[in-house]
Tab-separated table of C-alpha atoms in Angstrom:
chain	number	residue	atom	x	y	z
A	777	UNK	CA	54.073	-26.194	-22.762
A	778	UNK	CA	51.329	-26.929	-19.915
A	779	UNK	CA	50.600	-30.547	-19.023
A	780	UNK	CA	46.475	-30.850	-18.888
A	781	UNK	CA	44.564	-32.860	-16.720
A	782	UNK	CA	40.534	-33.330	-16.637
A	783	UNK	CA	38.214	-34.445	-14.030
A	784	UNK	CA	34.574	-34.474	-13.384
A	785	UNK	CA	33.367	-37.220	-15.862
A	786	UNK	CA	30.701	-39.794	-14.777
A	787	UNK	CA	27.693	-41.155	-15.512
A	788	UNK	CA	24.024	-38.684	-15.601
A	789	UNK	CA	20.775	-38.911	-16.278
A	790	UNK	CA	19.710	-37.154	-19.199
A	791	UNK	CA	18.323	-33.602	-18.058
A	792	UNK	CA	21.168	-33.050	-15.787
A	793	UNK	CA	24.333	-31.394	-15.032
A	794	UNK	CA	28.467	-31.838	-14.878
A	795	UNK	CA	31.065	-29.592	-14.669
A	796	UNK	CA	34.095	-30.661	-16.073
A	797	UNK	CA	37.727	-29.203	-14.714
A	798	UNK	CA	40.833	-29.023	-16.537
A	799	UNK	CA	44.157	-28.441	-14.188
A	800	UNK	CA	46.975	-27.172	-15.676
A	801	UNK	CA	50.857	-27.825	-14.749
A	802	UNK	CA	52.883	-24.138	-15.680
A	803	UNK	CA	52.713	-20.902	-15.543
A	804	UNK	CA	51.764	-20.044	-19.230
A	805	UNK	CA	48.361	-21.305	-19.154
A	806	UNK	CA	47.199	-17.722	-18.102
A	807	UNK	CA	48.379	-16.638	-21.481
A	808	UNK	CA	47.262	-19.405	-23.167
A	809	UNK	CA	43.768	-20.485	-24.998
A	810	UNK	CA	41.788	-23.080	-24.014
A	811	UNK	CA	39.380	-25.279	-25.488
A	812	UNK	CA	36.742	-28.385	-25.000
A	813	UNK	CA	36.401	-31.147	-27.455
A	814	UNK	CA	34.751	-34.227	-27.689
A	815	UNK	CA	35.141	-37.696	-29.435
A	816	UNK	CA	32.030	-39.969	-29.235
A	817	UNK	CA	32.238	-43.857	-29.896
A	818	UNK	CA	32.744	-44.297	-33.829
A	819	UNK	CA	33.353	-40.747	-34.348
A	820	UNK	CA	35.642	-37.653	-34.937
A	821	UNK	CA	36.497	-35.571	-32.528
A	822	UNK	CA	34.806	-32.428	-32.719
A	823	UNK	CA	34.855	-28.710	-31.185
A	824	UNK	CA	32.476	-27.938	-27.858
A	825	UNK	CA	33.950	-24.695	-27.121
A	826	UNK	CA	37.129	-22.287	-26.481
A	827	UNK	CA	37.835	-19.493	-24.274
A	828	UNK	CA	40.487	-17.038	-24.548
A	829	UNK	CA	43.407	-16.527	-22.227
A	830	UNK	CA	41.666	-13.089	-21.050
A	831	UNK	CA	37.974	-14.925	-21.370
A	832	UNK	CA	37.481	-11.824	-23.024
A	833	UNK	CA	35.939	-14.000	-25.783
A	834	UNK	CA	34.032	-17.405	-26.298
A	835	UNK	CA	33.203	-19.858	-28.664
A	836	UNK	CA	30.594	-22.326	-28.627
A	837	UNK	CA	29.386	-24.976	-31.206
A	838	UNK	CA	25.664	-24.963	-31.686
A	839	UNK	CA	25.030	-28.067	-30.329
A	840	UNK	CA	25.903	-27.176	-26.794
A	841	UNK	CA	24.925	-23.306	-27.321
A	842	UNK	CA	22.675	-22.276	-24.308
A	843	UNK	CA	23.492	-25.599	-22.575
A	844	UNK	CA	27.307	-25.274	-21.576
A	845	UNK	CA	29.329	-22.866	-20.145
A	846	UNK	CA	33.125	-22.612	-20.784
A	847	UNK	CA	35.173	-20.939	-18.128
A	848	UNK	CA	38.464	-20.373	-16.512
A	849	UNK	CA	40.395	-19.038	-13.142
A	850	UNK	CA	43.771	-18.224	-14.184
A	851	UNK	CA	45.006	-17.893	-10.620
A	852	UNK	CA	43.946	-21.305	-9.894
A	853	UNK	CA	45.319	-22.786	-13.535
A	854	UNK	CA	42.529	-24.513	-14.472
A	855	UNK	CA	39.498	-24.201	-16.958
A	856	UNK	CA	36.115	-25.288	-16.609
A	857	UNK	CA	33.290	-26.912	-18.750
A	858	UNK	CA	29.839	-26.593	-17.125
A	859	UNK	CA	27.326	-28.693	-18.705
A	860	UNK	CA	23.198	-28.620	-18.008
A	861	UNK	CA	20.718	-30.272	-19.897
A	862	UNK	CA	22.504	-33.126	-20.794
A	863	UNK	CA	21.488	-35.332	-23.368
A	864	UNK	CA	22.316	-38.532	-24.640
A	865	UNK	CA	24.250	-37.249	-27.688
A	866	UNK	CA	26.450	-35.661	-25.384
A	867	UNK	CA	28.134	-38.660	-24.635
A	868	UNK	CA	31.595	-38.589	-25.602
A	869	UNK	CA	35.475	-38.528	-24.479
A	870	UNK	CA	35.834	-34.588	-23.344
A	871	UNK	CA	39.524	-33.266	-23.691
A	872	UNK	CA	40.587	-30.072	-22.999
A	873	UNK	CA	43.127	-28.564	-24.931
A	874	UNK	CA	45.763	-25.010	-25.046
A	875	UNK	CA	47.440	-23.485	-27.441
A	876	UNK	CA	49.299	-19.965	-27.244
A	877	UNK	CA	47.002	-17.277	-28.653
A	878	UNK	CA	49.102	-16.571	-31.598
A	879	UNK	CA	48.823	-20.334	-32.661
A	880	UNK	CA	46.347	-22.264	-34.718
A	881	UNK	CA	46.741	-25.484	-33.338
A	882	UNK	CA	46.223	-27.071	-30.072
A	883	UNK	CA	49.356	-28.378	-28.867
A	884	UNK	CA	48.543	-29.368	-25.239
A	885	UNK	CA	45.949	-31.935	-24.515
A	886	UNK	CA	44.637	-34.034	-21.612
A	887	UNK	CA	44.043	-37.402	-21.557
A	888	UNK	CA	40.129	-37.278	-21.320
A	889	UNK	CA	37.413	-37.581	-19.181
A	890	UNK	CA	34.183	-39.860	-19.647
A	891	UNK	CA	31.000	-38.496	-20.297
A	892	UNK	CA	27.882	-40.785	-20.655
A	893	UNK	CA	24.446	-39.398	-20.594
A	894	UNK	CA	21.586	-41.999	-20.456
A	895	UNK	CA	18.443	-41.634	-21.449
């Protein structure tokens, strides 16, 4: 188990940039996955992108592909979410999330960070 915490939230102009950060309590977050998510007002909460515990591989969902950049420094515990050319849809709850590599299911999450993008 890892206990998740995000910063780096606020309030943009559309056009510009945030990088999120995602601390992590315990050692096995260098062998864990690590993923980005986002829940908008009204709606689900859907997939922005993963990384593997190697970030040997990432995963991105097309509506942030070629605008954000998932990330991580094991050494340091925490993950990253790097965000440019923000737009209004963007705005949403971002939570990062682990889960051991040989699980499905994402098992640690944070408690959220704000995003709002205005136009």
């Amino acid at each position: 188990q890892v206990q998740l915490v995000e910063s780096g939230g606020g309030l943009v102009q559309a056009g510009g940039s945030l990088r999120l950060s995602c601390a992590a309590s315990g050692r096995a977050f260098g062998v864990y996955d690590m993923a980005w998510f986002r829940q908008a007002p009204g709606k689900q909460r859907e997939f922005v992108a993963r990384i593997t515990w190697n970030s040997f591989t990432t995963q991105y969902a097309d509506s942030v592909k070629g605008r954000f950049t998932i990330s991580r420094e094991n050494a340091k515990s925490t993950g990253y979410l790097q965000m440019n050319n923000l737009a209004p849809e963007d705005t949403a709850i971002y939570y990062c999330a682990a889960r051991p590599p040989t699980s499905t299911t994402y098992n640690n999450w944070g408690q959220g960070t704000q995003v709002t993008v205005s136009s």
